[in-house]
Amino acid sequence: MDVPWWREAVFYQVYPRSFADSDGDGVGDLEGLRQRLDHLQWLGVDAVWVCPFYPSPMADFGYDVADYCDVDPLFGTLDDFDRLLAEAHDRDMRILIDWVPNHTSDRHPWFVESRSSRHSPRRDWYVWRDGGGPGPGGRPNNWKAAFGGDAWTWDEASGQWYLHLFLPEQPDLNWSNPEVVEAMHGVLRFWLDRGVDGFRIDVVQGLGKDHPDLMDDPPGTVLPRSSFNDHPSAHPILRDIRRMVDGYPQAPVLVGEVYLLDTAQVVRYLGRGDELHLAFDFTSLYAAWDAGAWRGTIERVERELGPVGGWPTWTLSNHDNVRHRSRYGGSEDRARAAAVMLLGLRGSPFLYAGEELGLEDAVLPAERVVDPGGRDPCRAPVPWDPSPGHGWGVEDPWLPWPPGPDVRNAETLRADPSSILHLYRRLIAARRASAALRGGDVRLLPSAPTAVVWARQAGEDRRVVAVNFACEPVGVDVEGEWVVEVASDGTGEGGPFGGTLAGDAAVLLRPVSSP
Ligand code: NOJ
């Protein structure tokens, strides 16, 4: 059986504002990304997920889309996108784009029309309710929005409330309206016809809503437990989308953001192999740097995904959360050990741009804060070289630099074979070369309580990954003779494994007999 490409791919997430700037305006753009494809190819990634670049008032930095079928001038043009896609394909890299189906911008012509009158033909494209009339007591229910405040805004002119699970500038679409479904399928087809290789789907857990009752949440409900999440009507929506994208020759992948923080619930969005291909399970992103937490996570993911034949995804960082190096305490040793872990797990790894440079979150003075969700620090621009503008053409881009850009930049780290950047490259190459790492099964091995050790196997091909979560050295006893293929601290690679791991270190081992 042919293995789908996305099972073996290493994914790389680009937040376009912060990745690379081609025109010196201090905001990254699509042409900047195209110019840095060399970096991604050298690193060895297979697929790039590009966060929203569509025309947008940027209330949520692009997750408030005003036109799904164009490029915001800040990021370039459709021609720039086509060039990026063609050049990525020339390099055997795939491009996924971010599709935001739960809500549009309040400036999207659909919402402008919907809002214009209660009798607008597009009124029912969004979720409008009378509630008890204007004023805080009149809200249709007690749902809370993700960035704080209520999930309803009163529209004075047309005299009704509209629903927004995020900002008031992000009204929720009504997916129970077939016209919305058709229009949004049209959006997917627009990009699939251009040749994109898949979609990262935003807020999948919110697509189905508790229509028409819109019941109150029980008192004390904390997101994501609200009843606007995880409604069963999301599943037929996904099945229809899956059927449509499966008809495309490029075998597009659907990767869903299913923000439920419960692996068993997330797995349901894979359906019977007829909904999402892949789903983000953020329980791993929130797992502490702790052996017990990670052993439990690996066991749980295997237990939940195994029976349905689901393929796991692994993410340590993204544009919504504190970077893992910062979360794990800031030490580069841990960031290196985490890289060995991420690329040694069973499933598709998703790297977040800059983690290969060991970037930490930026420290922002209050006057530089721009994001309503407090996520600026992990979105600091990627430094490309040691010059004062770090490859951006301006010294002070839209957000401040992450710590240490003079040394922690792509050019400087590439010149140093012992750097974390080279470690990521060696790990990705080792993964590509090993059937066991790409697609093999996983078996946890007995280990000291502060370590996690697992075996990967596909046919005759075998590997072992050992991670020490403690600051003190730990003994690792693996049956047989093993060679260190990649070490998080770079020591001893190519030599026999001596059975001890330094503090906060990890190794990838291959059997002595394998090439
Ligand atoms: C999840 C995205 O990752 C986040 O950045 C965004 O703010 C929300 N969805 C709303 O679209």
PDB file of N, CA and C in Angstrom, residues 2 17 32 127 156 164 201 266 301 317-318 365 367 374 475:
ATOM      1  N   ASP A   2       0.515   2.219  -0.855  1.00  0.00           N
ATOM      2  CA  ASP A   2       1.278   3.467  -0.871  1.00  0.00           C
ATOM      3  C   ASP A   2       1.053   4.242   0.421  1.00  0.00           C
ATOM      4  N   ARG A  17       4.053  37.184   8.698  1.00  0.00           N
ATOM      5  CA  ARG A  17       4.455  38.513   9.205  1.00  0.00           C
ATOM      6  C   ARG A  17       5.857  38.498   9.790  1.00  0.00           C
ATOM      7  N   GLY A  32       9.387  37.251   0.651  1.00  0.00           N
ATOM      8  CA  GLY A  32      10.431  36.966   1.634  1.00  0.00           C
ATOM      9  C   GLY A  32      10.522  35.468   1.890  1.00  0.00           C
ATOM     10  N   VAL A 127     -24.597  34.071  12.582  1.00  0.00           N
ATOM     11  CA  VAL A 127     -25.485  33.611  13.653  1.00  0.00           C
ATOM     12  C   VAL A 127     -26.071  34.835  14.370  1.00  0.00           C
ATOM     13  N   GLU A 156     -26.543  47.677  16.523  1.00  0.00           N
ATOM     14  CA  GLU A 156     -27.545  48.711  16.763  1.00  0.00           C
ATOM     15  C   GLU A 156     -28.469  48.885  15.547  1.00  0.00           C
ATOM     16  N   HIS A 164     -19.719  35.711  18.013  1.00  0.00           N
ATOM     17  CA  HIS A 164     -18.291  35.672  17.643  1.00  0.00           C
ATOM     18  C   HIS A 164     -17.543  34.930  18.748  1.00  0.00           C
ATOM     19  N   ILE A 201      -6.699  23.796   9.032  1.00  0.00           N
ATOM     20  CA  ILE A 201      -8.041  24.331   9.236  1.00  0.00           C
ATOM     21  C   ILE A 201      -8.156  24.889  10.651  1.00  0.00           C
ATOM     22  N   VAL A 266     -10.285  14.657  20.347  1.00  0.00           N
ATOM     23  CA  VAL A 266      -9.628  15.119  19.116  1.00  0.00           C
ATOM     24  C   VAL A 266      -9.657  14.017  18.059  1.00  0.00           C
ATOM     25  N   VAL A 301      -1.586   8.842  23.416  1.00  0.00           N
ATOM     26  CA  VAL A 301      -1.746   9.032  21.966  1.00  0.00           C
ATOM     27  C   VAL A 301      -1.824   7.676  21.271  1.00  0.00           C
ATOM     28  N   SER A 317       5.726  23.980  19.526  1.00  0.00           N
ATOM     29  CA  SER A 317       5.558  25.437  19.518  1.00  0.00           C
ATOM     30  C   SER A 317       4.674  25.827  18.346  1.00  0.00           C
ATOM     31  N   ASN A 318       3.994  26.962  18.475  1.00  0.00           N
ATOM     32  CA  ASN A 318       3.295  27.561  17.337  1.00  0.00           C
ATOM     33  C   ASN A 318       3.085  29.049  17.623  1.00  0.00           C
ATOM     34  N   PRO A 365       8.329  45.340  25.696  1.00  0.00           N
ATOM     35  CA  PRO A 365       7.860  46.436  26.550  1.00  0.00           C
ATOM     36  C   PRO A 365       6.369  46.662  26.291  1.00  0.00           C
ATOM     37  N   GLU A 367       4.558  49.040  25.566  1.00  0.00           N
ATOM     38  CA  GLU A 367       4.091  49.854  24.440  1.00  0.00           C
ATOM     39  C   GLU A 367       4.228  49.138  23.097  1.00  0.00           C
ATOM     40  N   GLY A 374      -2.380  38.392  23.497  1.00  0.00           N
ATOM     41  CA  GLY A 374      -1.133  38.326  24.271  1.00  0.00           C
ATOM     42  C   GLY A 374      -0.082  37.386  23.695  1.00  0.00           C
ATOM     43  N   GLY A 475      21.406   6.552  33.643  1.00  0.00           N
ATOM     44  CA  GLY A 475      21.802   5.350  32.911  1.00  0.00           C
ATOM     45  C   GLY A 475      20.656   4.889  32.015  1.00  0.00           C
TER      46      GLY A 475
END
